[in-house]
CSV table of C-alpha atoms in Angstrom, one decimal:
chain,number,residue,atom,x,y,z
A,4,UNK,CA,-10.1,0.4,-15.7
A,5,UNK,CA,-7.9,2.5,-13.4
A,6,UNK,CA,-6.5,0.4,-10.7
A,7,UNK,CA,-8.1,0.9,-7.3
A,8,UNK,CA,-6.0,0.9,-4.1
A,9,UNK,CA,-7.4,-0.7,-1.0
A,10,UNK,CA,-5.7,-0.5,2.4
A,11,UNK,CA,-5.9,-2.7,5.5
A,12,UNK,CA,-7.8,0.0,7.3
A,13,UNK,CA,-11.5,-0.5,6.7
A,14,UNK,CA,-10.9,-3.7,4.7
A,15,UNK,CA,-13.9,-5.4,6.4
A,16,UNK,CA,-16.1,-2.9,4.5
A,17,UNK,CA,-14.3,-2.3,1.3
A,18,UNK,CA,-13.5,-5.9,0.3
A,19,UNK,CA,-17.1,-7.2,0.6
A,20,UNK,CA,-18.2,-4.2,-1.4
A,21,UNK,CA,-15.9,-5.1,-4.2
A,22,UNK,CA,-17.2,-8.7,-4.2
A,23,UNK,CA,-20.8,-7.4,-4.2
A,24,UNK,CA,-20.1,-5.2,-7.2
A,25,UNK,CA,-18.5,-8.1,-9.1
A,26,UNK,CA,-21.1,-10.7,-8.1
A,27,UNK,CA,-18.4,-12.9,-6.5
A,28,UNK,CA,-19.4,-16.2,-5.1
A,29,UNK,CA,-16.0,-18.0,-4.8
A,30,UNK,CA,-12.4,-16.6,-4.6
A,31,UNK,CA,-9.3,-18.4,-5.9
A,32,UNK,CA,-6.6,-17.4,-3.4
A,33,UNK,CA,-3.2,-17.8,-5.0
A,34,UNK,CA,-0.6,-17.6,-2.2
A,35,UNK,CA,2.3,-19.4,-0.6
A,36,UNK,CA,3.1,-20.8,2.8
A,37,UNK,CA,4.7,-17.5,4.0
A,38,UNK,CA,1.5,-15.6,3.4
A,39,UNK,CA,-0.5,-18.1,5.5
A,40,UNK,CA,1.7,-17.0,8.5
A,41,UNK,CA,0.6,-13.4,8.1
A,42,UNK,CA,-2.3,-12.0,10.3
A,43,UNK,CA,-3.9,-10.7,7.0
A,44,UNK,CA,-4.4,-14.3,5.8
A,45,UNK,CA,-6.7,-15.2,8.7
A,46,UNK,CA,-8.4,-11.8,8.4
A,47,UNK,CA,-9.2,-12.4,4.7
A,48,UNK,CA,-10.7,-15.8,5.5
A,49,UNK,CA,-12.9,-14.2,8.2
A,50,UNK,CA,-14.1,-11.5,5.8
A,51,UNK,CA,-14.9,-14.0,3.1
A,52,UNK,CA,-16.9,-16.1,5.6
A,53,UNK,CA,-18.8,-13.1,6.8
A,54,UNK,CA,-19.5,-12.0,3.3
A,55,UNK,CA,-20.7,-15.5,2.3
A,56,UNK,CA,-17.9,-15.8,-0.3
A,57,UNK,CA,-16.3,-19.2,-0.7
A,58,UNK,CA,-12.5,-19.7,-1.0
A,59,UNK,CA,-10.3,-22.2,-2.8
A,60,UNK,CA,-6.5,-21.9,-2.1
A,61,UNK,CA,-3.9,-22.6,-4.7
A,62,UNK,CA,-0.2,-22.8,-3.9
A,63,UNK,CA,1.1,-25.4,-6.3
A,64,UNK,CA,3.7,-23.2,-8.0
A,65,UNK,CA,7.5,-22.7,-7.8
A,66,UNK,CA,9.8,-19.7,-7.2
A,67,UNK,CA,10.4,-19.7,-11.0
A,68,UNK,CA,6.9,-20.8,-11.9
A,69,UNK,CA,6.3,-23.2,-14.7
A,70,UNK,CA,3.6,-23.0,-17.3
A,71,UNK,CA,2.2,-26.4,-16.0
A,72,UNK,CA,1.5,-24.7,-12.6
A,73,UNK,CA,-0.6,-22.1,-14.4
A,74,UNK,CA,-2.6,-24.8,-16.1
A,75,UNK,CA,-3.1,-26.6,-12.8
A,76,UNK,CA,-4.4,-23.3,-11.3
A,77,UNK,CA,-6.9,-22.8,-14.2
A,78,UNK,CA,-8.1,-26.4,-13.8
A,79,UNK,CA,-8.7,-25.8,-10.0
A,80,UNK,CA,-10.5,-22.5,-10.8
A,81,UNK,CA,-12.8,-24.1,-13.3
A,82,UNK,CA,-13.4,-27.2,-11.1
A,83,UNK,CA,-14.5,-25.1,-8.1
A,84,UNK,CA,-16.3,-22.4,-10.1
A,85,UNK,CA,-14.1,-19.6,-8.8
A,86,UNK,CA,-15.1,-16.2,-10.2
A,87,UNK,CA,-12.5,-13.9,-8.6
A,88,UNK,CA,-8.7,-14.3,-8.3
A,89,UNK,CA,-6.8,-12.9,-5.3
A,90,UNK,CA,-3.0,-13.1,-5.6
A,91,UNK,CA,-0.9,-12.6,-2.5
A,92,UNK,CA,2.9,-12.7,-2.5
A,93,UNK,CA,6.0,-11.6,-4.3
A,94,UNK,CA,6.7,-11.9,-8.0
A,95,UNK,CA,6.1,-15.7,-8.5
A,96,UNK,CA,2.6,-15.8,-7.0
A,97,UNK,CA,1.6,-12.6,-8.8
A,98,UNK,CA,2.9,-14.0,-12.2
A,99,UNK,CA,1.0,-17.2,-11.7
A,100,UNK,CA,-2.2,-15.4,-10.9
A,101,UNK,CA,-1.9,-13.0,-13.8
A,102,UNK,CA,-1.5,-15.9,-16.2
A,103,UNK,CA,-4.4,-17.8,-14.7
A,104,UNK,CA,-6.5,-14.7,-15.3
A,105,UNK,CA,-5.1,-14.2,-18.8
A,106,UNK,CA,-5.4,-17.8,-20.0
A,107,UNK,CA,-8.5,-19.2,-18.2
A,108,UNK,CA,-10.9,-19.1,-21.1
A,109,UNK,CA,-8.3,-20.4,-23.6
A,110,UNK,CA,-7.7,-23.9,-25.0
A,111,UNK,CA,-5.5,-25.8,-22.6
A,112,UNK,CA,-4.9,-28.7,-25.0
A,113,UNK,CA,-2.1,-26.6,-26.5
A,114,UNK,CA,0.2,-24.0,-25.0
A,115,UNK,CA,-1.6,-20.7,-24.2
A,116,UNK,CA,1.8,-19.0,-24.5
A,117,UNK,CA,1.6,-19.5,-28.2
A,118,UNK,CA,-2.0,-18.6,-28.8
A,119,UNK,CA,-3.8,-15.4,-29.4
A,120,UNK,CA,-4.9,-14.0,-26.1
A,121,UNK,CA,-8.7,-14.3,-25.4
A,122,UNK,CA,-9.6,-11.4,-23.2
A,123,UNK,CA,-12.0,-11.9,-20.4
A,124,UNK,CA,-13.6,-10.1,-17.4
A,125,UNK,CA,-12.4,-12.4,-14.6
A,126,UNK,CA,-11.6,-10.0,-11.7
A,127,UNK,CA,-8.1,-10.0,-10.3
A,128,UNK,CA,-6.8,-8.4,-7.1
A,129,UNK,CA,-3.2,-8.4,-5.9
A,130,UNK,CA,-1.6,-8.1,-2.5
A,131,UNK,CA,2.1,-7.5,-2.7
A,132,UNK,CA,4.2,-8.8,0.2
A,133,UNK,CA,7.3,-6.9,-0.8
A,134,UNK,CA,7.8,-3.3,-1.7
A,135,UNK,CA,9.9,-3.4,-4.9
A,136,UNK,CA,8.7,-5.2,-7.9
A,137,UNK,CA,5.5,-3.2,-8.4
A,138,UNK,CA,4.1,-6.3,-10.1
A,139,UNK,CA,0.7,-5.6,-8.8
A,140,UNK,CA,0.5,-2.6,-11.1
A,141,UNK,CA,2.0,-4.0,-14.4
A,142,UNK,CA,0.9,-6.0,-17.4
A,143,UNK,CA,4.0,-8.2,-17.2
A,144,UNK,CA,4.5,-11.8,-16.0
A,145,UNK,CA,7.3,-14.4,-16.3
A,146,UNK,CA,6.6,-18.1,-16.7
A,147,UNK,CA,8.9,-20.9,-17.6
A,148,UNK,CA,8.0,-23.4,-20.3
A,149,UNK,CA,10.2,-26.4,-20.8
A,150,UNK,CA,12.9,-24.6,-18.8
A,151,UNK,CA,12.8,-21.5,-21.0
A,152,UNK,CA,11.8,-18.2,-19.7
A,153,UNK,CA,8.7,-16.8,-21.4
A,154,UNK,CA,7.8,-13.1,-20.9
A,155,UNK,CA,4.0,-12.4,-21.0
A,156,UNK,CA,2.7,-9.0,-21.5
A,157,UNK,CA,-1.0,-8.0,-21.9
A,158,UNK,CA,-3.0,-5.1,-20.4
A,159,UNK,CA,-5.9,-7.4,-19.4
A,160,UNK,CA,-3.7,-9.0,-16.7
A,161,UNK,CA,-3.2,-5.8,-14.8
A,162,UNK,CA,-5.0,-6.3,-11.4
A,163,UNK,CA,-8.0,-4.2,-11.1
A,164,UNK,CA,-7.3,-3.7,-7.4
A,165,UNK,CA,-4.2,-3.6,-5.2
A,166,UNK,CA,-4.4,-4.2,-1.5
A,167,UNK,CA,-1.5,-2.4,0.2
A,168,UNK,CA,-0.9,-3.6,3.8
A,169,UNK,CA,2.4,-2.3,5.4
A,170,UNK,CA,2.2,-5.0,8.1
A,171,UNK,CA,3.1,-7.6,5.5
A,172,UNK,CA,6.6,-6.0,5.3
A,173,UNK,CA,7.4,-6.3,9.0
A,174,UNK,CA,9.2,-9.6,8.7
A,175,UNK,CA,11.5,-8.7,5.8
A,176,UNK,CA,15.2,-9.0,6.5
A,177,UNK,CA,17.4,-5.9,6.1
A,178,UNK,CA,19.1,-7.1,2.9
A,179,UNK,CA,15.8,-7.7,1.2
A,180,UNK,CA,14.6,-4.3,2.3
A,181,UNK,CA,17.6,-2.7,0.7
A,182,UNK,CA,17.3,-4.6,-2.5
A,183,UNK,CA,13.5,-4.1,-2.9
A,184,UNK,CA,13.8,-0.4,-2.1
A,185,UNK,CA,16.5,0.0,-4.8
A,186,UNK,CA,14.4,-2.0,-7.3
A,187,UNK,CA,11.5,0.4,-6.7
A,188,UNK,CA,13.8,3.5,-7.1
A,189,UNK,CA,15.5,2.1,-10.2
A,190,UNK,CA,12.1,1.3,-11.8
A,191,UNK,CA,11.1,4.9,-11.3
A,192,UNK,CA,14.5,6.4,-12.5
A,193,UNK,CA,14.6,4.1,-15.6
A,194,UNK,CA,11.0,4.9,-16.4
A,195,UNK,CA,11.6,8.6,-16.1
A,196,UNK,CA,14.4,8.5,-18.7
A,197,UNK,CA,12.9,5.8,-21.0
A,198,UNK,CA,12.3,6.7,-24.6
A,199,UNK,CA,8.7,5.6,-24.0
A,200,UNK,CA,8.0,8.0,-21.2
A,201,UNK,CA,5.0,10.3,-21.2
A,202,UNK,CA,4.1,13.3,-18.9
A,203,UNK,CA,1.9,11.0,-16.9
A,204,UNK,CA,4.4,8.2,-16.5
A,205,UNK,CA,7.1,10.7,-15.5
A,206,UNK,CA,4.8,12.2,-12.9
A,207,UNK,CA,4.3,8.7,-11.3
A,208,UNK,CA,8.0,8.0,-11.5
A,209,UNK,CA,8.9,11.3,-9.9
A,210,UNK,CA,6.5,10.8,-7.0
A,211,UNK,CA,7.9,7.2,-6.5
A,212,UNK,CA,11.5,8.7,-6.4
A,213,UNK,CA,10.5,11.4,-3.9
A,214,UNK,CA,8.8,8.8,-1.6
A,215,UNK,CA,11.7,6.4,-1.8
A,216,UNK,CA,14.2,9.1,-0.8
A,217,UNK,CA,12.0,10.6,1.9
A,218,UNK,CA,11.0,7.4,3.6
A,219,UNK,CA,13.9,5.0,2.8
A,220,UNK,CA,15.4,5.3,6.2
A,221,UNK,CA,12.1,4.6,7.9
A,222,UNK,CA,11.5,1.6,5.6
A,223,UNK,CA,15.0,0.2,6.5
A,224,UNK,CA,14.2,0.7,10.2
A,225,UNK,CA,10.9,-1.2,9.8
A,226,UNK,CA,8.9,1.9,10.7
A,227,UNK,CA,5.2,1.4,9.9
A,228,UNK,CA,4.9,4.7,8.0
A,229,UNK,CA,8.1,3.9,6.1
A,230,UNK,CA,6.7,0.5,5.1
A,231,UNK,CA,3.4,2.1,4.0
A,232,UNK,CA,5.1,4.8,1.9
A,233,UNK,CA,7.5,2.3,0.3
A,234,UNK,CA,4.6,0.1,-0.8
A,235,UNK,CA,3.0,3.2,-2.4
A,236,UNK,CA,6.3,4.1,-4.1
A,237,UNK,CA,6.7,0.6,-5.4
A,238,UNK,CA,3.1,0.7,-6.8
A,239,UNK,CA,3.7,4.1,-8.5
A,240,UNK,CA,7.0,2.9,-10.0
A,241,UNK,CA,5.1,-0.2,-11.2
A,242,UNK,CA,2.5,2.0,-12.9
A,243,UNK,CA,5.3,4.0,-14.6
A,244,UNK,CA,7.2,1.0,-16.0
A,245,UNK,CA,3.9,-0.5,-17.1
A,246,UNK,CA,3.8,2.4,-19.6
A,247,UNK,CA,7.5,2.6,-20.4
A,248,UNK,CA,9.1,-0.7,-19.6
A,249,UNK,CA,12.6,-0.8,-18.1
A,250,UNK,CA,15.9,0.2,-19.8
A,251,UNK,CA,19.6,-0.6,-19.7
A,252,UNK,CA,19.8,-0.8,-15.9
A,253,UNK,CA,17.6,-3.9,-15.9
A,254,UNK,CA,19.0,-5.3,-19.1
A,255,UNK,CA,22.5,-5.3,-17.7
A,256,UNK,CA,21.5,-6.6,-14.3
A,257,UNK,CA,20.0,-9.9,-15.1
A,258,UNK,CA,23.3,-11.8,-15.7
A,259,UNK,CA,24.7,-10.3,-12.5
A,260,UNK,CA,22.1,-12.1,-10.5
A,261,UNK,CA,23.0,-15.4,-12.3
A,262,UNK,CA,26.8,-15.0,-12.0
A,263,UNK,CA,27.1,-13.5,-8.6
A,264,UNK,CA,23.9,-14.5,-6.7
A,265,UNK,CA,22.9,-10.9,-6.1
A,266,UNK,CA,19.3,-10.0,-5.3
A,267,UNK,CA,17.6,-8.4,-8.4
A,268,UNK,CA,17.3,-4.9,-6.9
A,269,UNK,CA,20.9,-5.0,-5.7
A,270,UNK,CA,22.2,-5.9,-9.2
A,271,UNK,CA,20.0,-3.3,-10.9
A,272,UNK,CA,21.2,-0.6,-8.5
A,273,UNK,CA,24.9,-1.3,-9.2
A,274,UNK,CA,24.2,-1.0,-13.0
A,275,UNK,CA,22.2,2.2,-12.7
A,276,UNK,CA,25.0,3.8,-10.6
A,277,UNK,CA,27.3,3.7,-13.7
A,278,UNK,CA,24.8,4.1,-16.5
A,279,UNK,CA,23.3,7.3,-15.1
A,280,UNK,CA,26.4,9.5,-15.2
A,281,UNK,CA,27.5,8.0,-18.5
A,282,UNK,CA,24.2,8.9,-20.2
A,283,UNK,CA,24.3,12.5,-18.8
A,284,UNK,CA,27.7,12.9,-20.4
A,285,UNK,CA,26.7,11.4,-23.8
A,286,UNK,CA,23.3,12.8,-24.7
A,287,UNK,CA,24.8,13.5,-28.2
A,288,UNK,CA,24.5,9.7,-28.7
A,289,UNK,CA,20.8,9.8,-27.8
A,290,UNK,CA,18.3,7.6,-29.5
A,291,UNK,CA,15.2,9.3,-28.0
A,292,UNK,CA,13.3,10.8,-31.0
A,293,UNK,CA,12.7,13.9,-28.9
A,294,UNK,CA,16.3,14.9,-29.4
A,295,UNK,CA,19.4,16.0,-27.4
A,296,UNK,CA,17.8,19.1,-26.1
A,297,UNK,CA,14.9,17.1,-24.6
A,298,UNK,CA,17.4,14.6,-23.0
A,299,UNK,CA,19.4,17.4,-21.4
A,300,UNK,CA,16.3,18.9,-20.1
A,301,UNK,CA,14.9,15.6,-18.9
A,302,UNK,CA,18.0,14.7,-16.9
A,303,UNK,CA,18.0,18.2,-15.4
A,304,UNK,CA,14.3,17.7,-14.4
A,305,UNK,CA,15.3,14.4,-12.9
A,306,UNK,CA,17.9,16.3,-10.9
A,307,UNK,CA,15.2,18.6,-9.6
A,308,UNK,CA,13.1,15.6,-8.6
A,309,UNK,CA,16.1,14.4,-6.6
A,310,UNK,CA,16.4,17.8,-4.9
A,311,UNK,CA,19.6,18.7,-6.8
A,312,UNK,CA,20.6,21.7,-8.8
A,313,UNK,CA,22.0,19.7,-11.8
A,314,UNK,CA,21.7,16.5,-13.6
A,315,UNK,CA,25.2,15.4,-12.5
A,316,UNK,CA,24.3,16.3,-8.9
A,317,UNK,CA,21.5,13.8,-9.0
A,318,UNK,CA,23.6,11.0,-10.3
A,319,UNK,CA,26.2,11.8,-7.6
A,320,UNK,CA,23.5,11.9,-4.9
A,321,UNK,CA,22.3,8.5,-5.9
A,322,UNK,CA,25.9,7.2,-5.9
A,323,UNK,CA,26.5,8.4,-2.3
A,324,UNK,CA,23.1,7.0,-1.2
A,325,UNK,CA,23.8,3.6,-2.7
A,326,UNK,CA,27.4,3.5,-1.3
A,327,UNK,CA,26.0,4.3,2.2
A,328,UNK,CA,23.8,1.1,2.1
A,329,UNK,CA,27.0,-1.0,2.3
A,330,UNK,CA,26.1,-3.5,-0.4
A,331,UNK,CA,28.8,-5.8,-1.8
A,332,UNK,CA,30.3,-5.3,-5.2
A,333,UNK,CA,31.3,-8.6,-7.0
A,334,UNK,CA,34.8,-9.2,-8.5
A,335,UNK,CA,35.1,-9.6,-12.2
A,336,UNK,CA,37.0,-12.8,-13.0
A,337,UNK,CA,38.5,-12.3,-16.4
A,338,UNK,CA,37.9,-10.9,-20.0
A,339,UNK,CA,35.9,-14.0,-20.9
A,340,UNK,CA,33.4,-13.3,-18.2
A,341,UNK,CA,33.2,-9.6,-19.3
A,342,UNK,CA,32.4,-10.7,-22.8
A,343,UNK,CA,29.7,-13.1,-21.5
A,344,UNK,CA,28.1,-10.2,-19.6
A,345,UNK,CA,28.1,-7.8,-22.5
A,346,UNK,CA,26.6,-10.5,-24.8
A,347,UNK,CA,23.9,-11.3,-22.3
A,348,UNK,CA,22.2,-7.8,-22.6
A,349,UNK,CA,18.8,-7.9,-24.2
A,350,UNK,CA,18.9,-5.5,-27.3
A,351,UNK,CA,15.2,-4.9,-27.0
A,352,UNK,CA,15.6,-3.4,-23.5
A,353,UNK,CA,18.4,-1.2,-24.9
A,354,UNK,CA,16.0,0.2,-27.4
A,355,UNK,CA,14.1,1.7,-24.5
A,356,UNK,CA,17.3,3.4,-23.2
A,357,UNK,CA,17.6,7.1,-24.2
A,358,UNK,CA,21.4,6.9,-25.0
A,359,UNK,CA,22.9,4.3,-27.3
A,360,UNK,CA,25.1,1.7,-25.6
A,361,UNK,CA,27.3,-0.3,-28.0
A,362,UNK,CA,29.0,-3.6,-27.0
A,363,UNK,CA,32.3,-1.9,-26.1
A,364,UNK,CA,30.5,0.6,-24.0
A,365,UNK,CA,28.7,-2.1,-22.2
A,366,UNK,CA,32.1,-3.8,-21.5
A,367,UNK,CA,33.5,-0.5,-20.2
A,368,UNK,CA,30.4,0.0,-17.9
A,369,UNK,CA,30.7,-3.6,-16.6
A,370,UNK,CA,34.3,-2.9,-15.7
A,371,UNK,CA,33.3,0.1,-13.7
A,372,UNK,CA,30.3,-1.7,-12.1
A,373,UNK,CA,32.4,-4.6,-10.8
A,374,UNK,CA,35.7,-4.8,-8.9
C-alpha cells in the first residue's frame, strides 16, 4: 500500500484510528533510551492508554544490530501477543523493527536471513528521529550475522505509516544536522541520475532536492519549519531510493567512514562532489540503456531542479554549498590506502551509476576527494 504520513498535530485522533482499522490490541514499541527522553514518547503512551491498546517496549539491540537481537524481538512480540510494530529512532531501531516484521512468521530454529521470505500482514509504523536516512520509506535494512554485514531487501518491510514529528530533531547537534541533510540531498541526487530511475522516482527526488536547498539554512538553525521540511525531504528521498537504490556516491563513501571516522552523510557528500562533474563530462561512457542523449538531458534537468541554467552549473552550485558548510576533508596517507579504497567499492552499486567508473577512475576520484 502507499505509505501514509502522520504528523504530530492531531495525533490523538489519527493514531487511534489507525489502530481501530488494524484491530490492534498490543503494540511492540521498538525504541532506544534517547527516544524515551522525548516528549513524544510520553504522549504515545498516553494515546495508547486512552485507546485501550497495550504496549511492550523492546530496546535490546545495538548500534550495528545483530541478527540475534531481531530474534529476541520476535520472541518478545510472540510472547506478549503484539499485533502492531512501532519503530522509533534512527537507522538501527528501524532496521531491527523491519526485520522483526519481515521474519516474525518464519522458522527461528535456523537463520531467517537464509530462508525464503514468508510475507505477512503485521502492521509496521516508523517514527524517524533524524532527517537523513529516509529509512522509514525504504525496503532496505542492515543486520549483522556472526559479525558479517547482511543487507536485507523486501517490499513487505516498508512501513505502512510514517510519523513525522519535527520536535524530535530539536536536540540534534550541528554536525549531525549537516551530515543528515547532506545524506538526504545525496539520496535524492543519486536517485535522480540512477540507471533505475523512473519519472515518478525523479519527481520525488526533485522535490526532495528543492526542499533541502530551500530549507537547509532553517534546518541548520533548528527552526521548526526547517526541521519539518527536512523530515519531508528525507522521506521523499527515501521513497526515491527505494525505487532506484543508491549509486557511486554511496558505494565510494562506505570505506571513508571506516578509515576516517566521518559521519555517513559527510562521506557521501564528499564523494558526490567529485563524481557529479566527472559524470557530466563523460556521458560518452554512459551505461544507462537510455543512451547518451538521455544522460545529457537528465543532467540538464537536474540543473533546472537546482535552479541552474546548465548541468555543470548545478554541480558547481553543490560544490559551493558543500564548501560553505565547513566540513573537514581527510588526508590520504599513501598509495596503498588509495588502492584499498578503490578495491572497497561495491561493483553492484556501480551498476546503478549512469557512467562507467573503472578502478583507475575510482583512484583518480579518491585523490580529488581527499587531501
